[in-house]
Amino acid sequence: MLRRKLWRDLKANYGAYLACAGVLVIGLMLYVSLSVILESLTDSRDDYYQKYRFGDGFARFVQGPAGLARDLEDIEGIERAVGRLVQEVMVNNALGEATTTVRLVSFDSPDQPVNRFRLESGRIPADGSREVLVSPAFLKGNEYHLGDNLPLVILGREVNFKISGTANSPEYIYEIPGGNALAPDPKAFGVAFVSYSTISSLFNMQGSVNDISFILSQDTEFKDVKKAVERQLQGCGLTGLVSREDQLSHSMLTQELLGLKGSASTTPIIFLVVASAILYITLRRMIEQQRGQIGLLKAFGFSDREIIIHYLGYPLIIGGFGGFAGGLAGSWFSFQLAILYQQFYNIPGLQGKISPGYIGAATLLSIAFGVIAGYQGCKRVTKLSPAEAMRPPAPLAGRRIIIEKFGILWSNLSTRVRMAVRNVFRNRQRTAIAILGVACAFSMMVTARGMFDSTFYLIDFQYNRVELYDLKTVLRGYADKISIVSGAEHVDGVAKAEPLLEVPVTLNYRWHKKDTVLTGLSDQSSLYRLLTQDNEHVTLPRNGIVISTQLAELLDVTQGDKITVKPMVGDLKEQHIPVKRIIPQYVGMGAYMDIDSLSALLKSSPVASSVMVKVEKDKFSEVRKQLQKGANVAAIQDKTKQKAQFEDLMETSMASQYVLLFFSFVLGFAIVYNVNIISLSERERELATLMVIGMSEREIGRILLIEQGLLGSAAVLLGIPLSYSMLYGIAKATATEIYNMPMVVKPETFAVAAAGTVIFLLAAHWKITRKIKKLSMLDVLKQQE
Amino acid sequence: METVLRTSNLKRTFFNGNVTVQALKGIDLEVSEGDFVVILGPSGSGKSTLLNIIGGMDVPTDGEIIYRGRPLQNMSKHELTLYRRKAVGFIFQFYNLMPNLTAYENVSLVSEITDHPLDPLKVLEEVGLGARSDHFPSQLSGGEQQRVAIARAVAKNPDILLCDEPTGALDLETGKQVLQYLHKFNREMKRTLIVITHNAAISRMADKVIHIKDGRVAMVEHNSQPVTAEEVTW
C-alpha cells in the first residue's frame, strides 16, 4: 500500500523529481564517459608503449658514430639503445612553396629494440629506397594517398619520395614538433619513417647518428644513468637529453590524462551534490506536508523504520534511475569523446565502451548520494509522536532580518519588496542551497567561456605582442649572425630581419636544476619582444639573463640572484649570470640573453640559429621561395599560419563550451525550480490571500520575481570569486612546461554567464507563474492553517 | 438607499467527476448601501459558495449578480481582480495575515494597491493596535490578529466589507470585541457590512438577516432594532 503511495507522490511532484534526476544524469554521464576515456587512454597507452618498446630516455646531439648506441648499452642500467638519424626537412608543395615540415626518423629494421613504429597501412620501405612511411594523420590532413610522391627539400635540393604506407609510433602519439606548437597540425608538421641507409646517404652522414633512445632495465631510474650518458656523448654536441617524463608527446599526453582525471573526479561531484541538495530539501518539505499522514501511519502501528524506508524509496528510485540513465548516456558519450580524442592523439585501441562496471558504479554512487541526502531529509520523522505529527506544524514566525537595521534603506522599500526580501530569508537553509547551486551554475558558465578567453589571450599575447615576425627560418646548426641577417635582408620583399640564437642549457640555482632553451635576441629586438606585466618592452641587458615567471618559480630565484648557466653544446664551462628581470610568459619556460653575450658564452663570434623575418605585404610566397633555397635551412615557420591554425582549433573546440553552458543551465534551472516549487507549496495560502485581497497574478508574480532577483544577485556575487577559483584550479592543473594558461576572463563572459543565469531564473519563474495561475483561491482558503 | 448588490436566481453547480452538487439553487437577495447584513445558515447550506461569488472569487453557473449596476458574472478575470481590489474588503475566519509582514505592513500592503486608501497607522489605532503595529502576526493573539485583518480590510476603504465567520476562531469576549470594530466601521463610515456565519447570535446586530438553507433563501428578516456588540452573547 505504501508502495502505491510512493508512486502517486512521485507522479504528483514529477517536475521536481525529473529536474533532480536530470542533474544526476548529467553528472553521472560525465563521470562514466570521462572515466571510460581515461581508462581507455591509459590502457591503450601502456599497451602501446610496451608492445612498441617506447624508450625511457632520449638523447639528441649534433653527430656521433653509430656505434655509440652499443656503447650506451654498456652503461649499467641501460638495457637496450638504438641510434637513429632524425632530420627535419621541408615538403615542396605544388606551388614550389615549402609550408610543411616533415621530421624524418630513420630505422634499421621494423623490429628494432627501442621505439618501433606500428605499420597502419601499406608496406615498409625497402632498405635504401626513396620510400617513406608517414603518419595516418599527416596523410589524411594533406590529402595524400599511398603511392603519392612526397617532394622533400634536402640540403637545398628537391628529392622525391614515394609514400609506401602509414605508420604511428608511441613517440608521436601527440604529433607536434615542439617549440611553440601546442596542437597537432598535419598541414604544418608530420613524422615520417625512412630507412637508415636512405637518410644517411642523402645527408652524407653514413655511419653516424644524431639521436639515441634507450630502454632502462628494471629498477633503474633515468637519473641513475643520466651522468653516464652525458659522459658517453661528450664531444658529440649534446643538444638534449630527456627522460620519458619530459618527452614531448608523453608529457602532453600525461597532462591530458591528469586533466581528465581531475574533470572525472570533480565535475560529477558538483552535479551529485546539487542533486542531493535538491532531494534533501524536497524530501524535507514532503515530510512536513505529510506529517498528518505520518502521524496516522504511526498511529496505525507502522514503525519509524518502516516509515523511513518508505521515504527512502524516493531517493532510491530517483538515484537508481538517474544513475542508470546517466551510466547509459555516459557510455554513449564515451564513444563521441573517443572520436574527439582520436583527432588529437595517434593511439591505437582508444575507444568508448559500454562499461557495466562504471554504469554499476554510477548507479551505486547516485543511490548512495540520494539515500544519504534523503535520510538527512526524513530522519525527523522519528522525532514525531503520532499525536504531535497529526497536529499541523507551528505556523511561521515572522522575524526581522539584518537588512532592516539600515533604517533609511528599508523604510523606503514598498511592502511588497519587504515581503520579498523577508521571504528570501524565510528558510535560510534552503536559500543558502539555492544560492550555492545557482552560484555553481554561474561559475561553470564563466569557467566554460573563461577557458577560451584565457586561451585567446594567450594566442594574442604570444602572436600579436611577443612574436611579431612573419616567418622564421630555422637553420641547421649555427651561422654567422651578421651575414645570415644581411642575407635575409637582401631578399626582395623582406622588410626586416633579426637574428635569434637558441641554445639548450642547464640552469642551476642552489639545488634547483632545469634543462631549457636559452634564447639570444638582439638588444633592440623588435620582431620578438619581451614584455612586462604592464606590456612594457624589456631591453635585454648586456650582462644578465631574463627569465619567465614559471622558470623563476621552478628555480626559486628572484631578481638579482646569480644562476649557473651551462650550455649543453660542446664542452663549455658553466657561468654565473645574474637574473636581471622576471617576465610573465605563457608559452614555454623561457630564458633570454643578449645574442652577442650568449654567443660569447659559446666561445663564439656572434652567431644565430634562426632568422626572424618581417615580410612586406603580398610578398610571402616569393620570400618563402627565396629563403628555403638556403642550404642550411631546416625549416621555415609561418607564424601567421600557426596562429590561424591555433585559432581554428580553438573555434572548433568552442562547441564543448556550449555543452557545458547547457549543463550548467540545467543545473541552475533544476535547483531554482525545485526551491520555487517548495516555497510555493509552503506559501499557497499566502499567495491565495494576496489574490483575494485584490492582487493580480502578475503582481504576485512580480513579488516572486524580486525574490528570484535577490537570489540571483547573491549567487552571481558569490559566483565571481568561485569562477576565479575554478579557473585558477584548472590553470594550475593544466600548467605544463610547454604552456600555462593565463587567468583572463572577459567582461562579456561574465555578461553571458549572468544572462544565462537570468534566463534559467526566468524559465523557472515562468514555470512557477503557471502554477500560480492554477492556484485556486477557494481551495486554499478553505483549509485551516 | 441605493442598492449595492443584487442577485437573482443565482445558481452554482459543482461538477466533481460523476457527481454534480448544486450548492446554490437560485438565490435572490438585495443589499442596500450602509446595511449590516448577516447571511445565516448551517454548514453545507451554500453560504460559503455565496460568499465566494459575492467576493468575486467564483462565478455563478447561472443567474445574475449585480454590483452597482455591473454584472459580476460577465466580468473577466482581470475585472474581477479589480473588483476584489477596489470594492471588497475581506475578513476571514483564520485571519490570513502575511506571516512575515508586521501588523503595519500587512495593512499597508493593501493600501499600496488601492486608489483611496486610509492611513494604515490610523486604522490600526482605531482597532486599538497602534502600539503593536510593528509586531509580527506570530507575536499577536488571535483577537489581535483578527483586528489587524479588519484594519487591513478597512484600510482599502472598500465599498463592502465581507466577513466569513469572523468570530469563528475566537472566544466570546474577543469575538465581541471584533464585532464591535466591525459594527463601528458600518455605522461610522456608513459602509456595507456582510457577515456570513452560522452563529445566530450575531444576527441580532444586523439590519437584515438572510437565512440560507439547502442552497436557497429560506427567509429574510428585517431587524428594526439592532443591538450593539456588547449585548450579544453565545
Coordinates of N, CA and C in Angstrom, one line a residue, chain A residues 195-362:
Chain A
S195 N 64.3 4.5 -44.2 CA 65.4 3.5 -43.8 C 66.7 4.3 -43.6
Y196 N 67.4 3.7 -42.7 CA 68.7 4.4 -42.3 C 69.6 4.7 -43.5
S197 N 69.7 3.7 -44.3 CA 70.7 3.8 -45.4 C 70.3 4.9 -46.4
T198 N 68.9 5.1 -46.5 CA 68.4 6.2 -47.4 C 68.8 7.6 -46.8
I199 N 68.5 7.7 -45.6 CA 68.6 9.1 -45.0 C 70.1 9.4 -44.8
S200 N 70.9 8.4 -44.4 CA 72.3 8.7 -44.1 C 73.1 9.1 -45.4
S201 N 72.7 8.4 -46.5 CA 73.4 8.8 -47.7 C 72.9 10.2 -48.2
L202 N 71.6 10.5 -48.1 CA 71.2 11.8 -48.5 C 71.8 12.9 -47.8
F203 N 72.0 12.7 -46.5 CA 72.6 13.8 -45.6 C 74.1 13.6 -45.5
N204 N 74.7 12.7 -46.2 CA 76.1 12.4 -46.1 C 76.5 12.1 -44.7
M205 N 75.8 11.3 -44.0 CA 76.1 11.0 -42.6 C 76.2 9.5 -42.4
Q206 N 76.7 8.8 -43.4 CA 76.9 7.4 -43.3 C 77.7 7.0 -42.1
G207 N 77.2 6.1 -41.4 CA 77.9 5.6 -40.2 C 77.7 6.5 -39.0
S208 N 76.9 7.5 -39.1 CA 76.6 8.5 -38.0 C 75.2 8.4 -37.5
V209 N 75.0 8.8 -36.3 CA 73.6 9.0 -35.8 C 73.6 10.4 -35.1
N210 N 72.4 10.9 -34.9 CA 72.3 12.1 -34.1 C 71.2 12.0 -33.0
D211 N 70.8 10.8 -32.8 CA 69.6 10.6 -31.8 C 69.8 9.2 -31.3
I212 N 69.7 9.1 -30.0 CA 69.7 7.7 -29.4 C 68.6 7.7 -28.4
S213 N 67.8 6.6 -28.5 CA 66.8 6.4 -27.4 C 67.1 5.1 -26.8
F214 N 66.8 5.0 -25.5 CA 67.2 3.8 -24.8 C 66.1 3.3 -23.8
I215 N 66.1 2.1 -23.5 CA 65.2 1.5 -22.5 C 66.1 1.1 -21.3
L216 N 65.5 1.4 -20.1 CA 66.3 1.1 -18.9 C 65.9 -0.3 -18.4
S217 N 66.8 -0.9 -17.7 CA 66.5 -2.2 -17.1 C 65.6 -1.9 -15.9
Q218 N 65.0 -2.9 -15.4 CA 64.1 -2.8 -14.3 C 64.8 -2.2 -13.1
D219 N 64.1 -1.4 -12.3 CA 64.7 -0.8 -11.1 C 65.7 0.2 -11.3
T220 N 65.9 0.6 -12.6 CA 66.8 1.7 -12.9 C 66.0 3.0 -13.2
E221 N 66.5 4.1 -12.6 CA 65.8 5.3 -13.0 C 66.6 6.1 -13.9
F222 N 66.0 7.0 -14.6 CA 66.7 7.8 -15.6 C 67.9 8.6 -15.0
K223 N 67.6 9.1 -13.8 CA 68.7 10.0 -13.2 C 69.9 9.1 -12.8
D224 N 69.7 7.8 -12.6 CA 70.8 6.9 -12.3 C 71.8 6.9 -13.5
V225 N 71.3 7.0 -14.7 CA 72.2 6.8 -15.9 C 72.5 8.1 -16.6
K226 N 71.8 9.2 -16.2 CA 72.0 10.5 -16.9 C 73.4 10.9 -17.0
K227 N 74.1 10.9 -15.9 CA 75.5 11.4 -15.9 C 76.4 10.6 -16.9
A228 N 76.2 9.2 -16.8 CA 77.0 8.3 -17.6 C 76.7 8.6 -19.1
V229 N 75.4 8.8 -19.4 CA 75.1 9.0 -20.8 C 75.7 10.3 -21.3
E230 N 75.6 11.3 -20.4 CA 76.2 12.6 -20.8 C 77.7 12.5 -21.1
R231 N 78.4 11.7 -20.2 CA 79.8 11.5 -20.4 C 80.1 10.8 -21.7
Q232 N 79.2 9.8 -22.0 CA 79.4 9.0 -23.2 C 79.2 9.8 -24.5
L233 N 78.3 10.8 -24.4 CA 78.0 11.6 -25.6 C 78.8 12.8 -25.6
Q234 N 79.8 13.0 -24.7 CA 80.7 14.2 -24.7 C 81.3 14.2 -26.1
G235 N 81.4 15.4 -26.6 CA 82.1 15.6 -27.9 C 81.1 15.4 -29.1
C236 N 79.9 15.0 -28.8 CA 79.0 14.8 -30.0 C 78.1 16.0 -30.1
G237 N 78.2 17.0 -29.2 CA 77.4 18.2 -29.3 C 76.0 17.9 -28.8
L238 N 75.9 17.4 -27.6 CA 74.6 17.0 -27.0 C 73.7 18.3 -27.0
T239 N 72.5 18.1 -27.6 CA 71.5 19.3 -27.5 C 70.3 19.0 -26.7
G240 N 70.2 17.8 -26.3 CA 69.0 17.5 -25.4 C 69.1 16.1 -24.9
L241 N 68.8 15.9 -23.6 CA 68.8 14.6 -23.0 C 67.6 14.6 -22.0
V242 N 66.6 13.9 -22.4 CA 65.4 13.9 -21.5 C 64.9 12.5 -21.2
S243 N 64.2 12.4 -20.1 CA 63.6 11.2 -19.7 C 62.3 11.1 -20.3
R244 N 61.7 9.9 -20.2 CA 60.3 9.7 -20.8 C 59.4 10.8 -20.3
E245 N 59.5 11.2 -19.0 CA 58.6 12.1 -18.4 C 58.6 13.5 -19.1
D246 N 59.8 13.8 -19.6 CA 59.9 15.1 -20.3 C 59.8 15.0 -21.8
Q247 N 59.6 13.8 -22.3 CA 59.5 13.6 -23.7 C 58.2 14.3 -24.2
L248 N 58.3 15.1 -25.2 CA 57.2 16.0 -25.6 C 55.8 15.3 -25.7
S249 N 55.7 14.3 -26.5 CA 54.4 13.6 -26.7 C 53.9 13.0 -25.4
H250 N 54.8 12.4 -24.7 CA 54.4 11.7 -23.5 C 53.9 12.7 -22.4
S251 N 54.7 13.9 -22.3 CA 54.3 14.8 -21.3 C 53.0 15.5 -21.6
M252 N 52.7 15.7 -22.9 CA 51.4 16.3 -23.3 C 50.3 15.3 -23.0
L253 N 50.5 14.1 -23.3 CA 49.5 13.1 -23.0 C 49.3 12.9 -21.5
T254 N 50.4 12.9 -20.8 CA 50.2 12.8 -19.3 C 49.4 14.0 -18.8
Q255 N 49.7 15.1 -19.3 CA 49.0 16.3 -18.8 C 47.5 16.2 -19.1
E256 N 47.2 15.7 -20.3 CA 45.8 15.5 -20.7 C 45.2 14.5 -19.7
L257 N 45.9 13.4 -19.4 CA 45.3 12.4 -18.6 C 45.1 13.0 -17.2
L258 N 46.0 13.8 -16.7 CA 45.8 14.4 -15.4 C 44.6 15.3 -15.4
G259 N 44.4 16.1 -16.5 CA 43.3 17.0 -16.6 C 42.0 16.2 -16.6
L260 N 42.0 15.1 -17.4 CA 40.8 14.2 -17.5 C 40.5 13.6 -16.1
K261 N 41.5 13.2 -15.4 CA 41.3 12.6 -14.1 C 40.7 13.7 -13.2
G262 N 41.2 14.9 -13.2 CA 40.6 16.0 -12.4 C 39.2 16.2 -12.8
S263 N 38.9 16.3 -14.1 CA 37.5 16.5 -14.5 C 36.6 15.4 -14.1
A264 N 37.1 14.2 -14.3 CA 36.3 13.0 -14.0 C 35.9 12.9 -12.5
S265 N 36.8 13.5 -11.7 CA 36.5 13.4 -10.2 C 35.9 14.6 -9.6
T266 N 36.0 15.8 -10.3 CA 35.4 16.9 -9.7 C 34.0 17.3 -10.3
T267 N 33.9 17.4 -11.6 CA 32.7 17.9 -12.2 C 31.5 17.1 -11.8
P268 N 31.6 15.7 -11.9 CA 30.4 15.0 -11.5 C 30.0 15.2 -10.0
I269 N 31.0 15.5 -9.2 CA 30.7 15.7 -7.8 C 29.7 17.0 -7.6
I270 N 30.0 18.0 -8.4 CA 29.2 19.2 -8.3 C 27.7 18.8 -8.6
F271 N 27.6 18.1 -9.6 CA 26.2 17.7 -10.0 C 25.6 16.8 -9.0
L272 N 26.3 15.9 -8.5 CA 25.8 14.9 -7.5 C 25.4 15.7 -6.2
V273 N 26.2 16.7 -5.8 CA 25.9 17.4 -4.6 C 24.7 18.3 -4.8
V274 N 24.6 18.9 -5.9 CA 23.4 19.7 -6.2 C 22.2 18.8 -6.2
A275 N 22.2 17.6 -6.9 CA 21.1 16.7 -6.9 C 20.7 16.3 -5.5
S276 N 21.7 16.0 -4.7 CA 21.5 15.6 -3.3 C 20.8 16.7 -2.6
A277 N 21.3 17.9 -2.8 CA 20.7 19.1 -2.1 C 19.2 19.2 -2.5
I278 N 18.9 19.0 -3.7 CA 17.5 19.1 -4.2 C 16.7 18.0 -3.5
L279 N 17.2 16.8 -3.5 CA 16.5 15.7 -2.9 C 16.2 16.0 -1.5
Y280 N 17.2 16.5 -0.8 CA 17.1 16.8 0.6 C 16.0 17.7 0.9
I281 N 16.0 18.9 0.2 CA 15.0 19.9 0.5 C 13.6 19.4 0.1
T282 N 13.6 18.6 -1.0 CA 12.3 18.2 -1.5 C 11.7 17.2 -0.5
L283 N 12.5 16.3 0.0 CA 12.0 15.3 0.9 C 11.6 16.0 2.2
R284 N 12.4 16.9 2.7 CA 12.1 17.6 3.9 C 10.8 18.2 3.9
R285 N 10.6 18.9 2.8 CA 9.3 19.6 2.6 C 8.1 18.6 2.5
M286 N 8.4 17.5 1.8 CA 7.3 16.5 1.7 C 6.9 15.9 3.1
I287 N 8.0 15.7 3.9 CA 7.7 15.2 5.2 C 6.9 16.2 6.0
E288 N 7.2 17.4 5.8 CA 6.5 18.5 6.6 C 5.0 18.5 6.1
Q289 N 4.8 18.3 4.8 CA 3.5 18.4 4.2 C 2.7 17.1 4.7
Q290 N 3.4 16.1 4.8 CA 2.7 14.8 5.1 C 2.7 14.4 6.5
R291 N 3.0 15.4 7.4 CA 3.1 15.0 8.8 C 1.9 14.4 9.3
G292 N 0.7 14.9 8.8 CA -0.5 14.3 9.2 C -0.6 12.8 8.9
Q293 N -0.2 12.5 7.6 CA -0.2 11.1 7.2 C 0.8 10.3 8.0
I294 N 1.9 10.9 8.3 CA 2.9 10.1 9.0 C 2.4 9.8 10.4
G295 N 1.7 10.8 11.0 CA 1.1 10.6 12.3 C 0.1 9.4 12.3
L296 N -0.7 9.4 11.2 CA -1.7 8.4 11.0 C -1.0 7.0 10.9
L297 N 0.0 7.0 10.0 CA 0.7 5.7 9.8 C 1.3 5.2 11.2
K298 N 1.8 6.2 11.9 CA 2.4 5.8 13.2 C 1.2 5.3 14.1
A299 N 0.1 6.0 14.1 CA -1.0 5.6 14.9 C -1.5 4.2 14.5
F300 N -1.4 3.9 13.3 CA -1.8 2.6 12.8 C -0.8 1.5 13.2
G301 N 0.3 1.9 13.7 CA 1.3 0.9 14.1 C 2.5 0.7 13.2
F302 N 2.7 1.5 12.2 CA 3.9 1.4 11.4 C 5.1 1.9 12.2
S303 N 6.2 1.2 12.1 CA 7.3 1.7 12.9 C 8.1 2.8 12.2
D304 N 8.9 3.5 13.0 CA 9.8 4.5 12.4 C 10.5 4.0 11.2
R305 N 11.1 2.8 11.4 CA 11.9 2.2 10.4 C 11.1 2.0 9.1
E306 N 9.9 1.5 9.2 CA 9.1 1.3 8.0 C 8.8 2.6 7.3
I307 N 8.5 3.6 8.1 CA 8.2 4.9 7.5 C 9.4 5.5 6.8
I308 N 10.5 5.4 7.5 CA 11.8 5.9 6.9 C 12.1 5.2 5.6
I309 N 12.0 3.9 5.7 CA 12.2 3.1 4.5 C 11.3 3.5 3.3
H310 N 10.1 3.8 3.7 CA 9.1 4.2 2.7 C 9.6 5.5 2.1
Y311 N 10.1 6.5 2.9 CA 10.5 7.7 2.4 C 11.8 7.6 1.6
L312 N 12.6 6.7 2.0 CA 13.9 6.5 1.3 C 13.7 5.9 -0.1
G313 N 12.5 5.4 -0.3 CA 12.1 4.8 -1.6 C 12.2 5.9 -2.7
Y314 N 11.9 7.2 -2.3 CA 12.0 8.2 -3.3 C 13.4 8.4 -3.8
P315 N 14.4 8.7 -2.9 CA 15.8 8.9 -3.4 C 16.3 7.6 -4.1
L316 N 15.8 6.5 -3.6 CA 16.3 5.2 -4.2 C 15.8 5.1 -5.6
I317 N 14.6 5.4 -5.9 CA 14.1 5.3 -7.2 C 14.8 6.4 -8.1
I318 N 14.8 7.6 -7.6 CA 15.4 8.7 -8.4 C 16.9 8.5 -8.6
G319 N 17.6 8.1 -7.5 CA 19.0 7.8 -7.6 C 19.3 6.7 -8.6
G320 N 18.5 5.6 -8.4 CA 18.7 4.5 -9.3 C 18.5 4.8 -10.7
F321 N 17.4 5.5 -10.9 CA 17.1 5.9 -12.3 C 18.1 6.8 -12.9
G322 N 18.5 7.9 -12.1 CA 19.5 8.9 -12.6 C 20.8 8.2 -12.8
G323 N 21.2 7.3 -11.9 CA 22.5 6.7 -12.1 C 22.5 5.8 -13.3
F324 N 21.5 5.0 -13.5 CA 21.5 4.0 -14.6 C 21.4 4.8 -15.9
A325 N 20.5 5.8 -16.0 CA 20.3 6.5 -17.2 C 21.6 7.3 -17.5
G326 N 22.2 7.9 -16.4 CA 23.5 8.6 -16.6 C 24.6 7.7 -17.1
G327 N 24.6 6.4 -16.6 CA 25.6 5.5 -17.0 C 25.4 5.1 -18.5
L328 N 24.2 4.9 -18.9 CA 24.0 4.6 -20.3 C 24.3 5.8 -21.2
A329 N 23.9 7.0 -20.8 CA 24.3 8.2 -21.5 C 25.8 8.4 -21.6
G330 N 26.4 8.1 -20.5 CA 27.9 8.2 -20.4 C 28.6 7.3 -21.3
S331 N 28.0 6.0 -21.4 CA 28.6 5.1 -22.3 C 28.5 5.6 -23.8
W332 N 27.3 6.1 -24.1 CA 27.2 6.6 -25.4 C 28.2 7.8 -25.6
F333 N 28.3 8.7 -24.7 CA 29.1 9.8 -24.8 C 30.6 9.5 -24.9
S334 N 31.0 8.3 -24.3 CA 32.4 7.9 -24.3 C 32.8 7.6 -25.8
F335 N 31.9 7.2 -26.6 CA 32.2 6.9 -28.0 C 32.4 8.2 -28.7
Q336 N 31.6 9.2 -28.4 CA 31.8 10.6 -29.0 C 33.2 11.2 -28.6
L337 N 33.5 11.0 -27.3 CA 34.7 11.5 -26.8 C 35.9 10.8 -27.5
A338 N 35.8 9.5 -27.7 CA 36.9 8.8 -28.3 C 37.2 9.3 -29.7
I339 N 36.1 9.6 -30.4 CA 36.3 10.2 -31.7 C 37.0 11.5 -31.7
L340 N 36.6 12.3 -30.7 CA 37.3 13.6 -30.5 C 38.8 13.4 -30.2
Y341 N 39.1 12.5 -29.2 CA 40.5 12.3 -28.8 C 41.3 11.7 -30.0
Q342 N 40.7 10.9 -30.8 CA 41.4 10.3 -31.9 C 41.9 11.3 -32.9
Q343 N 41.3 12.5 -32.9 CA 41.7 13.6 -33.7 C 43.0 14.2 -33.3
F344 N 43.3 14.1 -32.0 CA 44.5 14.7 -31.4 C 45.6 13.7 -31.1
Y345 N 45.2 12.5 -30.8 CA 46.1 11.5 -30.3 C 46.2 10.3 -31.2
N346 N 47.4 10.0 -31.8 CA 47.5 8.9 -32.6 C 47.8 7.7 -31.7
I347 N 46.7 7.1 -31.3 CA 46.9 6.0 -30.3 C 45.9 4.8 -30.6
P348 N 46.5 3.7 -30.9 CA 45.6 2.6 -31.3 C 44.9 2.0 -30.1
G349 N 43.7 1.6 -30.3 CA 42.9 1.0 -29.2 C 42.1 1.9 -28.4
L350 N 42.2 3.2 -28.7 CA 41.4 4.2 -28.0 C 40.0 4.1 -28.4
Q351 N 39.1 3.8 -27.5 CA 37.6 3.7 -27.9 C 36.7 3.9 -26.7
G352 N 35.5 4.3 -27.0 CA 34.5 4.3 -26.0 C 34.0 2.9 -25.7
K353 N 33.3 2.7 -24.6 CA 32.7 1.4 -24.5 C 31.5 1.4 -23.5
I354 N 30.7 0.4 -23.6 CA 29.6 0.3 -22.6 C 30.2 -0.5 -21.5
S355 N 30.5 0.2 -20.4 CA 31.2 -0.5 -19.3 C 30.2 -0.8 -18.1
P356 N 29.8 -2.1 -18.0 CA 28.9 -2.4 -16.9 C 29.4 -2.0 -15.6
G357 N 30.7 -2.0 -15.4 CA 31.3 -1.7 -14.2 C 31.1 -0.2 -13.8
Y358 N 31.3 0.7 -14.8 CA 31.1 2.1 -14.5 C 29.6 2.4 -14.4
I359 N 28.8 1.7 -15.2 CA 27.3 2.0 -15.1 C 26.9 1.6 -13.7
G360 N 27.4 0.5 -13.2 CA 27.0 0.0 -11.9 C 27.5 1.0 -10.8
A361 N 28.8 1.4 -11.0 CA 29.4 2.3 -10.0 C 28.6 3.6 -10.0
A362 N 28.2 4.1 -11.2 CA 27.4 5.4 -11.3 C 26.1 5.2 -10.6

